[in-house]
Amino acid sequence: LRNQGGKAIVDALLIRVKQTQAEQIELHRQIAAWAFLIGEIDQAEKSLKIILSINPDDLDAINRMGHIHLLHGQLNDAESCYNKLLKLQPNNLECQAVSYGNLGLISRTRGDLDEAERRLRKALDIDKQLGLKEGMASDYGNLGVISQTRGDLDEAARLPRKALEIDEQPGS
């Protein structure tokens, strides 16, 4: 996409930004998504900041900013984004599962494997409760990485197999 017009799409969307606030949010959401996809992370971040300046509680923008902070190695900022999602959506289990999964990745990056496992298992429990197979598969895969890091190779092999079994189930 980068070489085949992705940047042209971002540029075309930028021209259309003089709209109502709701239209600006939607356009910048599209710009951020396309920019992220083609590797224009700085532009994605600019668009997300615009969205958040209009609506500081925009869940999608907060989540995506967390991802960008992770890419930049800004773990505290990423953690703040995911914790904010938990605070804004205490009854939204799907949002909680995603947030706990991302918080688990931050803990793993920091080397706190116990906390990473705790957060990922919490995400897995919620994903199981909601029947979110994609989330469950991701959680099992990430838990497998933790097991591998700990040197538990049997568990490191078992958990990704569970993820594959979920992906192969009908309706996945």
GROMACS .gro file of N, CA and C in nm, residues 24-87:
model
  192
   24GLN      N    1  -1.509   1.557   1.142
   24GLN     CA    2  -1.364   1.561   1.163
   24GLN      C    3  -1.316   1.435   1.234
   25ILE      N    4  -1.390   1.394   1.336
   25ILE     CA    5  -1.352   1.273   1.409
   25ILE      C    6  -1.350   1.154   1.314
   26GLU      N    7  -1.454   1.139   1.235
   26GLU     CA    8  -1.462   1.025   1.143
   26GLU      C    9  -1.350   1.031   1.038
   27LEU      N   10  -1.325   1.148   0.983
   27LEU     CA   11  -1.218   1.161   0.884
   27LEU      C   12  -1.082   1.132   0.945
   28HIS      N   13  -1.059   1.186   1.064
   28HIS     CA   14  -0.929   1.160   1.127
   28HIS      C   15  -0.917   1.015   1.171
   29ARG      N   16  -1.028   0.952   1.202
   29ARG     CA   17  -1.024   0.808   1.233
   29ARG      C   18  -0.978   0.731   1.109
   30GLN      N   19  -1.032   0.768   0.993
   30GLN     CA   20  -0.992   0.703   0.868
   30GLN      C   21  -0.846   0.733   0.835
   31ILE      N   22  -0.806   0.860   0.853
   31ILE     CA   23  -0.667   0.898   0.827
   31ILE      C   24  -0.574   0.817   0.917
   32ALA      N   25  -0.608   0.809   1.046
   32ALA     CA   26  -0.523   0.736   1.141
   32ALA      C   27  -0.512   0.589   1.100
   33ALA      N   28  -0.624   0.529   1.062
   33ALA     CA   29  -0.623   0.387   1.024
   33ALA      C   30  -0.535   0.365   0.900
   34TRP      N   31  -0.555   0.447   0.798
   34TRP     CA   32  -0.475   0.432   0.676
   34TRP      C   33  -0.329   0.464   0.702
   35ALA      N   34  -0.303   0.571   0.775
   35ALA     CA   35  -0.165   0.610   0.802
   35ALA      C   36  -0.093   0.500   0.879
   36PHE      N   37  -0.160   0.442   0.978
   36PHE     CA   38  -0.101   0.333   1.056
   36PHE      C   39  -0.071   0.215   0.964
   37LEU      N   40  -0.166   0.184   0.877
   37LEU     CA   41  -0.153   0.069   0.787
   37LEU      C   42  -0.033   0.083   0.694
   38ILE      N   43  -0.005   0.205   0.648
   38ILE     CA   44   0.106   0.224   0.554
   38ILE      C   45   0.236   0.266   0.624
   39GLY      N   46   0.234   0.264   0.756
   39GLY     CA   47   0.356   0.293   0.830
   39GLY      C   48   0.382   0.440   0.856
   40GLU      N   49   0.284   0.525   0.832
   40GLU     CA   50   0.297   0.668   0.860
   40GLU      C   51   0.249   0.694   1.003
   41ILE      N   52   0.327   0.643   1.098
   41ILE     CA   53   0.286   0.643   1.238
   41ILE      C   54   0.271   0.785   1.292
   42ASP      N   55   0.359   0.876   1.251
   42ASP     CA   56   0.349   1.014   1.299
   42ASP      C   57   0.218   1.078   1.256
   43GLN      N   58   0.174   1.053   1.132
   43GLN     CA   59   0.047   1.108   1.086
   43GLN      C   60  -0.070   1.043   1.161
   44ALA      N   61  -0.060   0.914   1.184
   44ALA     CA   62  -0.165   0.846   1.262
   44ALA      C   63  -0.176   0.909   1.400
   45GLU      N   64  -0.062   0.934   1.461
   45GLU     CA   65  -0.061   0.994   1.595
   45GLU      C   66  -0.122   1.134   1.592
   46LYS      N   67  -0.088   1.214   1.491
   46LYS     CA   68  -0.145   1.350   1.479
   46LYS      C   69  -0.297   1.344   1.470
   47SER      N   70  -0.347   1.253   1.386
   47SER     CA   71  -0.492   1.242   1.370
   47SER      C   72  -0.560   1.196   1.497
   48LEU      N   73  -0.498   1.103   1.567
   48LEU     CA   74  -0.555   1.056   1.694
   48LEU      C   75  -0.556   1.167   1.798
   49LYS      N   76  -0.451   1.248   1.800
   49LYS     CA   77  -0.448   1.361   1.893
   49LYS      C   78  -0.558   1.462   1.862
   50ILE      N   79  -0.586   1.481   1.734
   50ILE     CA   80  -0.697   1.571   1.697
   50ILE      C   81  -0.829   1.515   1.747
   51ILE      N   82  -0.850   1.385   1.726
   51ILE     CA   83  -0.973   1.321   1.775
   51ILE      C   84  -0.985   1.340   1.925
   52LEU      N   85  -0.876   1.317   1.997
   52LEU     CA   86  -0.880   1.327   2.143
   52LEU      C   87  -0.893   1.471   2.191
   53SER      N   88  -0.850   1.566   2.108
   53SER     CA   89  -0.871   1.707   2.147
   53SER      C   90  -1.019   1.744   2.136
   54ILE      N   91  -1.090   1.677   2.046
   54ILE     CA   92  -1.233   1.700   2.030
   54ILE      C   93  -1.311   1.617   2.132
   55ASN      N   94  -1.272   1.492   2.148
   55ASN     CA   95  -1.340   1.402   2.241
   55ASN      C   96  -1.235   1.322   2.319
   56PRO      N   97  -1.196   1.371   2.437
   56PRO     CA   98  -1.090   1.305   2.515
   56PRO      C   99  -1.124   1.163   2.559
   57ASP      N  100  -1.251   1.124   2.552
   57ASP     CA  101  -1.293   0.990   2.594
   57ASP      C  102  -1.325   0.899   2.476
   58ASP      N  103  -1.275   0.930   2.358
   58ASP     CA  104  -1.298   0.847   2.240
   58ASP      C  105  -1.223   0.715   2.258
   59LEU      N  106  -1.297   0.607   2.276
   59LEU     CA  107  -1.237   0.477   2.310
   59LEU      C  108  -1.142   0.426   2.203
   60ASP      N  109  -1.184   0.435   2.079
   60ASP     CA  110  -1.100   0.386   1.969
   60ASP      C  111  -0.970   0.464   1.962
   61ALA      N  112  -0.977   0.596   1.974
   61ALA     CA  113  -0.857   0.678   1.966
   61ALA      C  114  -0.764   0.651   2.084
   62ILE      N  115  -0.819   0.633   2.203
   62ILE     CA  116  -0.738   0.602   2.320
   62ILE      C  117  -0.665   0.469   2.299
   63ASN      N  118  -0.738   0.369   2.251
   63ASN     CA  119  -0.679   0.237   2.228
   63ASN      C  120  -0.567   0.245   2.124
   64ARG      N  121  -0.594   0.315   2.014
   64ARG     CA  122  -0.492   0.327   1.909
   64ARG      C  123  -0.370   0.406   1.956
   65MET      N  124  -0.393   0.509   2.040
   65MET     CA  125  -0.279   0.584   2.095
   65MET      C  126  -0.196   0.492   2.183
   66GLY      N  127  -0.262   0.403   2.256
   66GLY     CA  128  -0.188   0.305   2.335
   66GLY      C  129  -0.096   0.221   2.247
   67HIS      N  130  -0.148   0.179   2.131
   67HIS     CA  131  -0.067   0.100   2.038
   67HIS      C  132   0.053   0.181   1.987
   68ILE      N  133   0.029   0.308   1.956
   68ILE     CA  134   0.138   0.392   1.906
   68ILE      C  135   0.243   0.412   2.015
   69HIS      N  136   0.197   0.436   2.137
   69HIS     CA  137   0.294   0.449   2.248
   69HIS      C  138   0.376   0.320   2.263
   70LEU      N  139   0.311   0.205   2.247
   70LEU     CA  140   0.386   0.078   2.252
   70LEU      C  141   0.492   0.072   2.143
   71LEU      N  142   0.455   0.112   2.022
   71LEU     CA  143   0.550   0.112   1.911
   71LEU      C  144   0.671   0.200   1.940
   72HIS      N  145   0.647   0.311   2.008
   72HIS     CA  146   0.756   0.404   2.041
   72HIS      C  147   0.829   0.364   2.169
   73GLY      N  148   0.786   0.254   2.233
   73GLY     CA  149   0.849   0.210   2.356
   73GLY      C  150   0.812   0.294   2.477
   74GLN      N  151   0.704   0.370   2.466
   74GLN     CA  152   0.656   0.456   2.574
   74GLN      C  153   0.556   0.376   2.659
   75LEU      N  154   0.611   0.287   2.738
   75LEU     CA  155   0.527   0.190   2.810
   75LEU      C  156   0.435   0.256   2.912
   76ASN      N  157   0.483   0.357   2.983
   76ASN     CA  158   0.398   0.424   3.081
   76ASN      C  159   0.279   0.493   3.014
   77ASP      N  160   0.304   0.558   2.900
   77ASP     CA  161   0.195   0.624   2.828
   77ASP      C  162   0.096   0.522   2.773
   78ALA      N  163   0.149   0.411   2.720
   78ALA     CA  164   0.061   0.306   2.669
   78ALA      C  165  -0.024   0.250   2.782
   79GLU      N  166   0.039   0.225   2.895
   79GLU     CA  167  -0.032   0.172   3.011
   79GLU      C  168  -0.142   0.269   3.056
   80SER      N  169  -0.113   0.398   3.054
   80SER     CA  170  -0.213   0.498   3.091
   80SER      C  171  -0.334   0.493   2.999
   81CYS      N  172  -0.309   0.474   2.869
   81CYS     CA  173  -0.420   0.464   2.774
   81CYS      C  174  -0.509   0.345   2.805
   82TYR      N  175  -0.449   0.229   2.825
   82TYR     CA  176  -0.528   0.108   2.849
   82TYR      C  177  -0.598   0.112   2.984
   83ASN      N  178  -0.534   0.172   3.084
   83ASN     CA  179  -0.601   0.189   3.213
   83ASN      C  180  -0.717   0.287   3.203
   84LYS      N  181  -0.702   0.389   3.119
   84LYS     CA  182  -0.812   0.484   3.099
   84LYS      C  183  -0.932   0.413   3.037
   85LEU      N  184  -0.906   0.322   2.943
   85LEU     CA  185  -1.016   0.245   2.884
   85LEU      C  186  -1.090   0.165   2.990
   86LEU      N  187  -1.014   0.103   3.081
   86LEU     CA  188  -1.077   0.026   3.188
   86LEU      C  189  -1.163   0.116   3.276
   87LYS      N  190  -1.114   0.235   3.303
   87LYS     CA  191  -1.188   0.329   3.389
   87LYS      C  192  -1.314   0.381   3.317
   0.00000   0.00000   0.00000
